[in-house]
PDB file of C-alpha atoms in Angstrom:
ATOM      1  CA  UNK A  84     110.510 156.856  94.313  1.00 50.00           C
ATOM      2  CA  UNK A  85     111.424 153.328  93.059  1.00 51.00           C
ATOM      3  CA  UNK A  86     113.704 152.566  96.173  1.00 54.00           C
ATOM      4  CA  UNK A  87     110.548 153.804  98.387  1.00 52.00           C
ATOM      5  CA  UNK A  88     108.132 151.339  96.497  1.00 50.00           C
ATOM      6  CA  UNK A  89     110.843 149.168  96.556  1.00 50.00           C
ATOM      7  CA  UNK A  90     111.479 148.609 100.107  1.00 51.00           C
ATOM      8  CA  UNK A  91     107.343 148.571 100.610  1.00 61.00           C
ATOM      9  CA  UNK A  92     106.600 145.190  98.456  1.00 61.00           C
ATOM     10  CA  UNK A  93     106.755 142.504 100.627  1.00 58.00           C
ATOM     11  CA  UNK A  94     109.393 139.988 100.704  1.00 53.00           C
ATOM     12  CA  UNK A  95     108.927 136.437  99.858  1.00 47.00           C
ATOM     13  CA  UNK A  96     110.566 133.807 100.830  1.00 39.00           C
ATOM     14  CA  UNK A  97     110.444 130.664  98.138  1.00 39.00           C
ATOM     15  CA  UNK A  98     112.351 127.181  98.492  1.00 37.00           C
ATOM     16  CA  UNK A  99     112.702 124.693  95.408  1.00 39.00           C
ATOM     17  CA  UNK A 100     112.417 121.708  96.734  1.00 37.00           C
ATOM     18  CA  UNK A 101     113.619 118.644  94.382  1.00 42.00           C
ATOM     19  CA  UNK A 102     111.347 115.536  95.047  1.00 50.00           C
ATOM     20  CA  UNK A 103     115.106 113.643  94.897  1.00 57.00           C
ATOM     21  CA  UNK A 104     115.451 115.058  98.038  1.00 68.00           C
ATOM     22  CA  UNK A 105     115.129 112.518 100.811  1.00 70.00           C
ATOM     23  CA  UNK A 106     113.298 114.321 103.444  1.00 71.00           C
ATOM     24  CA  UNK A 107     110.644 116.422 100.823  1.00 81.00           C
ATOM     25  CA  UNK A 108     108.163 117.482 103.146  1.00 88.00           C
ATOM     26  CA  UNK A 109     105.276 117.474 100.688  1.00 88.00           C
ATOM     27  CA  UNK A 110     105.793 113.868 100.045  1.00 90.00           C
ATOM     28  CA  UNK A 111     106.224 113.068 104.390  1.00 89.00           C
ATOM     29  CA  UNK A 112     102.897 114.945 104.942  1.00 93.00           C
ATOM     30  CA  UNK A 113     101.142 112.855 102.296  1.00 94.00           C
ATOM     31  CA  UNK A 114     102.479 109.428 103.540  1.00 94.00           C
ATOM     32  CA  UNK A 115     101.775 110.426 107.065  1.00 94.00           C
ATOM     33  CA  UNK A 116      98.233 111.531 105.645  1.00 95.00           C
ATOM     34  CA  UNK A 117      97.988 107.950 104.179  1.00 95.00           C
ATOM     35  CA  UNK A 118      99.477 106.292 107.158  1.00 95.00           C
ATOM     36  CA  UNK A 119      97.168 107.850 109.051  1.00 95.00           C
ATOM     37  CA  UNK A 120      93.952 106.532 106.848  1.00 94.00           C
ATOM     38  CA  UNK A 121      95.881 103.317 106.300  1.00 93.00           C
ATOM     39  CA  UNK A 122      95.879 102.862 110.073  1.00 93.00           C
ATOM     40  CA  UNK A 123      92.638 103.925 111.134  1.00 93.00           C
ATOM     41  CA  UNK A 124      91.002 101.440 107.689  1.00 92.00           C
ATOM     42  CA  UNK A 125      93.284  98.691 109.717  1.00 88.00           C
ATOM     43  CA  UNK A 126      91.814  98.621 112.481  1.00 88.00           C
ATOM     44  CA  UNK A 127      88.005  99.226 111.412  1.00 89.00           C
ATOM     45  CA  UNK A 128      87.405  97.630 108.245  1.00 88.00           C
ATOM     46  CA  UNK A 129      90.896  95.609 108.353  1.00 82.00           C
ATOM     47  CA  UNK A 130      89.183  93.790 111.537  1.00 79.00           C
ATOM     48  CA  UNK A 131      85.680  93.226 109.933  1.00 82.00           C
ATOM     49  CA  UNK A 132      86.778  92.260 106.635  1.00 80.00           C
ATOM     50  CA  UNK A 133      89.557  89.129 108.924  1.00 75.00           C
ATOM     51  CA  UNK A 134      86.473  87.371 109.817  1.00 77.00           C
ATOM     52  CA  UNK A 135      85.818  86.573 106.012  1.00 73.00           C
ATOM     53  CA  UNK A 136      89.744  85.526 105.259  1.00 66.00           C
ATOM     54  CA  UNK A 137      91.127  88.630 103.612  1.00 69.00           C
ATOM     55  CA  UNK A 138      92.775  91.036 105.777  1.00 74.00           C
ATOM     56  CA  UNK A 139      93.739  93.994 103.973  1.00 79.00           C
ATOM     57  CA  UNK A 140      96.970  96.121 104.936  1.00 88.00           C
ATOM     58  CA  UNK A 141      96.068  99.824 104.239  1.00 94.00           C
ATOM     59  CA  UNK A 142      99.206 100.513 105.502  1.00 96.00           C
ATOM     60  CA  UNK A 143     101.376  99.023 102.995  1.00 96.00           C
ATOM     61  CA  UNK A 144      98.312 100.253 100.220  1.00 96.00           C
ATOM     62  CA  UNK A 145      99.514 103.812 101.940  1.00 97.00           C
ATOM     63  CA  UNK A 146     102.789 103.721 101.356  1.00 97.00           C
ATOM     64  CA  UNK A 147     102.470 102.289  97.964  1.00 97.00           C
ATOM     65  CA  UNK A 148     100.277 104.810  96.686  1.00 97.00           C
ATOM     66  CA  UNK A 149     102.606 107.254  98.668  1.00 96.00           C
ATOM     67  CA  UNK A 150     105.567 105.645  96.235  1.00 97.00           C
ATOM     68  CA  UNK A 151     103.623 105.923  93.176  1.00 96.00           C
ATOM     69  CA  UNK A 152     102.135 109.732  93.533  1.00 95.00           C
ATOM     70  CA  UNK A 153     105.375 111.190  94.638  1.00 94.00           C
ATOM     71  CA  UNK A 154     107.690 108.553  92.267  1.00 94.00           C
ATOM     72  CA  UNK A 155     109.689 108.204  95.224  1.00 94.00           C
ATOM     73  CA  UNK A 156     113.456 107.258  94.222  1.00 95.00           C
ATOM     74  CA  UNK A 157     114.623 103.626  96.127  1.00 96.00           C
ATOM     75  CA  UNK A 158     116.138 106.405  99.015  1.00 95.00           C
ATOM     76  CA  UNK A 159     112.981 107.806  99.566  1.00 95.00           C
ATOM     77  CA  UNK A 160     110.473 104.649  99.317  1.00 96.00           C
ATOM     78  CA  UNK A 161     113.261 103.050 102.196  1.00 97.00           C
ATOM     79  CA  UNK A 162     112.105 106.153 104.767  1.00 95.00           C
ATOM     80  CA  UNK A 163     108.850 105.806 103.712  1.00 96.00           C
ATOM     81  CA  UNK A 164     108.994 101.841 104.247  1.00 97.00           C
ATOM     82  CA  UNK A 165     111.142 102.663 107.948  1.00 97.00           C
ATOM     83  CA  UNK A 166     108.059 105.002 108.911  1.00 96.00           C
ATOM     84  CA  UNK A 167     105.163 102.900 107.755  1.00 96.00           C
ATOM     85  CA  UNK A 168     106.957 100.226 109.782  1.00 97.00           C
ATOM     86  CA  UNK A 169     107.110 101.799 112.796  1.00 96.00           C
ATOM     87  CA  UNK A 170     103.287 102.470 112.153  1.00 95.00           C
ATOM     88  CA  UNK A 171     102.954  98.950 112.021  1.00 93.00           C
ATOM     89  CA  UNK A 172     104.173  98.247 115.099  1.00 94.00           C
ATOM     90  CA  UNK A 173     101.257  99.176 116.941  1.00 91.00           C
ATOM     91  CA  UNK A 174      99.209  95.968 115.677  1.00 86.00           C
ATOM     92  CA  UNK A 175     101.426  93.248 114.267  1.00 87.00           C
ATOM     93  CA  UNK A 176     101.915  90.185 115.494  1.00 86.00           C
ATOM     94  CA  UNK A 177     105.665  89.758 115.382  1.00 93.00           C
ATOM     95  CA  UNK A 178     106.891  92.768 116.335  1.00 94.00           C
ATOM     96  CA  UNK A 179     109.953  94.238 114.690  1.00 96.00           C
ATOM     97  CA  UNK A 180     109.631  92.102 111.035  1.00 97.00           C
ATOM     98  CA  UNK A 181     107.951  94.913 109.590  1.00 96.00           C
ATOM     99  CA  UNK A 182     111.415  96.633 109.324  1.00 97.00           C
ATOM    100  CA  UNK A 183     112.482  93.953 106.811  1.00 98.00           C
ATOM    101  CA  UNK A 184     109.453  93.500 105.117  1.00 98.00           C
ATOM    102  CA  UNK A 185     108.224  96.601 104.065  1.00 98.00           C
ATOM    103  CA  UNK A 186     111.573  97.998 103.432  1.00 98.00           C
ATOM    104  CA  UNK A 187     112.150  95.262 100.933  1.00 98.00           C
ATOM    105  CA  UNK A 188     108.855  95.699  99.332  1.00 98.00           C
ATOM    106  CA  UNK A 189     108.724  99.871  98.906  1.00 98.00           C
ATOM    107  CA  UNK A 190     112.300  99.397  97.209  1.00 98.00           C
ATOM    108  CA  UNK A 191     110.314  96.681  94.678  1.00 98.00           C
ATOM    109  CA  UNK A 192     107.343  99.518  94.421  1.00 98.00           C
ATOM    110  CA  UNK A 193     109.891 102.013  93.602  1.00 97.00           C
ATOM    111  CA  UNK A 194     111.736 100.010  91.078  1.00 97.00           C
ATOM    112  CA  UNK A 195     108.196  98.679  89.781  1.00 97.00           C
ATOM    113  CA  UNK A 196     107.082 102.165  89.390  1.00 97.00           C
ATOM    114  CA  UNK A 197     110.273 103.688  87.678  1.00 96.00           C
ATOM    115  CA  UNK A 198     110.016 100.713  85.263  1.00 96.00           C
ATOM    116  CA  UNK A 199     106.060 101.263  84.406  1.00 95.00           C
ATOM    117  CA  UNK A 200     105.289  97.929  85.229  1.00 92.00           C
ATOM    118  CA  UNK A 201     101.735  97.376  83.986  1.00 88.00           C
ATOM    119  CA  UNK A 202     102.277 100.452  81.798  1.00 89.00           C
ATOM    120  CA  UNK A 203     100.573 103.768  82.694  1.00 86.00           C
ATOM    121  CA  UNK A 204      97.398 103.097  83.292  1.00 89.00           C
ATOM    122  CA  UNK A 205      97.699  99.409  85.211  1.00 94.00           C
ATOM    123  CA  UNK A 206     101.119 100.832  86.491  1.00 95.00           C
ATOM    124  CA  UNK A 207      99.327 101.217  90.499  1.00 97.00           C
ATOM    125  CA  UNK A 208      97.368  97.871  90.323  1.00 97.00           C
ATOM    126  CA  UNK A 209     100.235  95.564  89.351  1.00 97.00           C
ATOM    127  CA  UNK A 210     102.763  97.007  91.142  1.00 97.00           C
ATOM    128  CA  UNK A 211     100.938  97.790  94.443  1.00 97.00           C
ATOM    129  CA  UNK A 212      99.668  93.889  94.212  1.00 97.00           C
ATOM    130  CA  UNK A 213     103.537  92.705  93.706  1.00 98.00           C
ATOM    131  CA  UNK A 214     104.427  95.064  96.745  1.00 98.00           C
ATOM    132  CA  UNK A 215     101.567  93.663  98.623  1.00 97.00           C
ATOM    133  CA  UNK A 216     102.591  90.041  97.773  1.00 97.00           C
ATOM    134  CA  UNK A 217     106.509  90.622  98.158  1.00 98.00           C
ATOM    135  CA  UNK A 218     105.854  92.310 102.092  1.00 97.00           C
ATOM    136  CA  UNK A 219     103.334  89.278 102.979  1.00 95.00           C
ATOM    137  CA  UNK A 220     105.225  86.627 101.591  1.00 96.00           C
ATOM    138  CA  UNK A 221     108.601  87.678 103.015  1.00 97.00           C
ATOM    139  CA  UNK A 222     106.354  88.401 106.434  1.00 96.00           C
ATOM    140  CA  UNK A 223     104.937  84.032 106.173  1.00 95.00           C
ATOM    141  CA  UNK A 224     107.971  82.909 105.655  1.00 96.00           C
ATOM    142  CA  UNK A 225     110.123  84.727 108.231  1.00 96.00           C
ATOM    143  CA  UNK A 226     107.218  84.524 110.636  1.00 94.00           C
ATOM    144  CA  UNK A 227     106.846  81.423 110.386  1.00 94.00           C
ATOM    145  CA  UNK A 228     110.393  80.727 111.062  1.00 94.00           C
ATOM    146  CA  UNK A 229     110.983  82.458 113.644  1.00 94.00           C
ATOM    147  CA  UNK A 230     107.941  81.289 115.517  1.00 93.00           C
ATOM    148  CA  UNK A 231     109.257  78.330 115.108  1.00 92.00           C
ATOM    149  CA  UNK A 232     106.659  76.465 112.543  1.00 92.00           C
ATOM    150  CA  UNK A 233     107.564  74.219 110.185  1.00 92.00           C
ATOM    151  CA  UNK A 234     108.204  75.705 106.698  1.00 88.00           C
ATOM    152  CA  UNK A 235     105.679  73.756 104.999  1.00 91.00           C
ATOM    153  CA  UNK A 236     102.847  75.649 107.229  1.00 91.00           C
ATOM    154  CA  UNK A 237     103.557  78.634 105.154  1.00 92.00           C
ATOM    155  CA  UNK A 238     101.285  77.227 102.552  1.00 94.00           C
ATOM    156  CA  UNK A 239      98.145  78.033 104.864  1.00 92.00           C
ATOM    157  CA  UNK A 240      98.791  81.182 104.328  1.00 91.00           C
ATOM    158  CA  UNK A 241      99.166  82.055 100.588  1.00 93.00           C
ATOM    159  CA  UNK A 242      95.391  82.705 100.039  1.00 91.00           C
ATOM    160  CA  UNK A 243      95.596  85.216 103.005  1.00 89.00           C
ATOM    161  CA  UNK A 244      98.749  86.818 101.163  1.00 93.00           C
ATOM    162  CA  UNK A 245      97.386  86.480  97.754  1.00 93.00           C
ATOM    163  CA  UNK A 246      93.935  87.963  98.643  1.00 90.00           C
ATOM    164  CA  UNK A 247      95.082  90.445 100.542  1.00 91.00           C
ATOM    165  CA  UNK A 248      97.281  91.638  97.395  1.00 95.00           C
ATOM    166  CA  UNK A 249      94.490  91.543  95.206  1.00 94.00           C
ATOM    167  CA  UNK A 250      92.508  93.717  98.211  1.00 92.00           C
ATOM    168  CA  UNK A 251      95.434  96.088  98.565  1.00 94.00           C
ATOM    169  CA  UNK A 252      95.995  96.298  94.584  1.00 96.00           C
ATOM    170  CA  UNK A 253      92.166  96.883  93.983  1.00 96.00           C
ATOM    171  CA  UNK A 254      92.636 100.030  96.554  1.00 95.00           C
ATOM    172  CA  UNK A 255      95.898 101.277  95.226  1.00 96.00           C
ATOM    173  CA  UNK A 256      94.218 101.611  91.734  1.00 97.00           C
ATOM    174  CA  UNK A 257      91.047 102.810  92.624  1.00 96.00           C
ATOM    175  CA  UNK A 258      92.583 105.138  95.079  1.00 96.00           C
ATOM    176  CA  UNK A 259      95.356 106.653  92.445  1.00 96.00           C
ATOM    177  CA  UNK A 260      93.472 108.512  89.674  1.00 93.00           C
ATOM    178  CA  UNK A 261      91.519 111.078  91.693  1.00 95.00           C
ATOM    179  CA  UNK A 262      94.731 111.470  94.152  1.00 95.00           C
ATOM    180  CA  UNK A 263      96.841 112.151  91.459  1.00 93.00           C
ATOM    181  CA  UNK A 264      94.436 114.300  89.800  1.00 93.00           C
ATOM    182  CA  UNK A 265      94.240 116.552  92.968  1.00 91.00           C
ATOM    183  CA  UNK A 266      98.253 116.536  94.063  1.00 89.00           C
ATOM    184  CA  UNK A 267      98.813 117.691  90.598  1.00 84.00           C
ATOM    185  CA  UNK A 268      96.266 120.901  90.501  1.00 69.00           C
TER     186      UNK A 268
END
């Protein structure tokens, strides 16, 4: 009788898998989740909020907050950087910087986040507003050399980058509590 109720239960089928893991799928289908938000919030609200001088990047905000919910180790933050990137793509101005840029500053958010910058509770404002101010700054100055500016130029645009890191930091924060309170249910 206990083989017969035996080979009645159903089987199940269960698969541990480590967030060290590069390709965690949990973690891909919330970035692409974010990405997805980040892009849409680009190009609505982005565009409206450019004609007062901040221009927000809800893309790098989504892959921040990606970083920081799913503590993404410096492997994992680079794929989500390479993705977010290739989001990117669709409505930058110089195409193909993005690469660099945002993989430099998700390895910062990673290594910001593993070290608690900020501590626990400012942890997702300072370090999404250093991310946000590491991928814009790298973007000005590379930009603007390879469009062939002059260096000093760059200056112009450090309010952008600066208010758009205090936009993107604002978001991150706001953004992280009630996230985190739901992915961890």
């Amino acid at each position: 009788m206990s083989q017969n109720a035996t080979a009645q239960q159903a089987r199940t089928v269960s698969a541990n898998v480590s967030s060290n893991e590069l390709l965690n799928i949990k973690s891909l289908v919330l970035l692409a989740i974010l990405l997805a938000a980040g892009f849409i919030l680009n190009m609505t609200l982005g565009n409206a909020l450019a004609i007062v001088g901040i221009k927000p990047q809800f893309i790098i905000a989504a892959y921040a907050l990606a970083i920081i919910l799913t503590r993404a180790s410096v492997a994992q933050s680079v794929l989500y950087a390479v993705l977010s990137a290739c989001v990117i793509q669709l409505t930058t101005s110089i195409p193909g910087l993005n690469f660099l840029t945002e993989v430099v500053a998700a390895v910062a958010m990673a290594l910001l986040v593993k070290a608690n910058i900020g501590g626990s509770k400012a942890c997702p404002l300072v370090s999404a507003f250093l991310t946000t101010l590491i991928s814009g700054a790298l973007f000005a100055v590379l930009g603007t050399v390879i469009m062939g500016a002059a260096l000093p130029t760059v200056m112009v645009k450090v309010p952008l980058v600066l208010g758009t890191a205090a936009f993107n930091a604002i978001v991150v924060q706001a953004l992280y509590i009630p996230l985190n309170k739901v992915l961890n249910k």
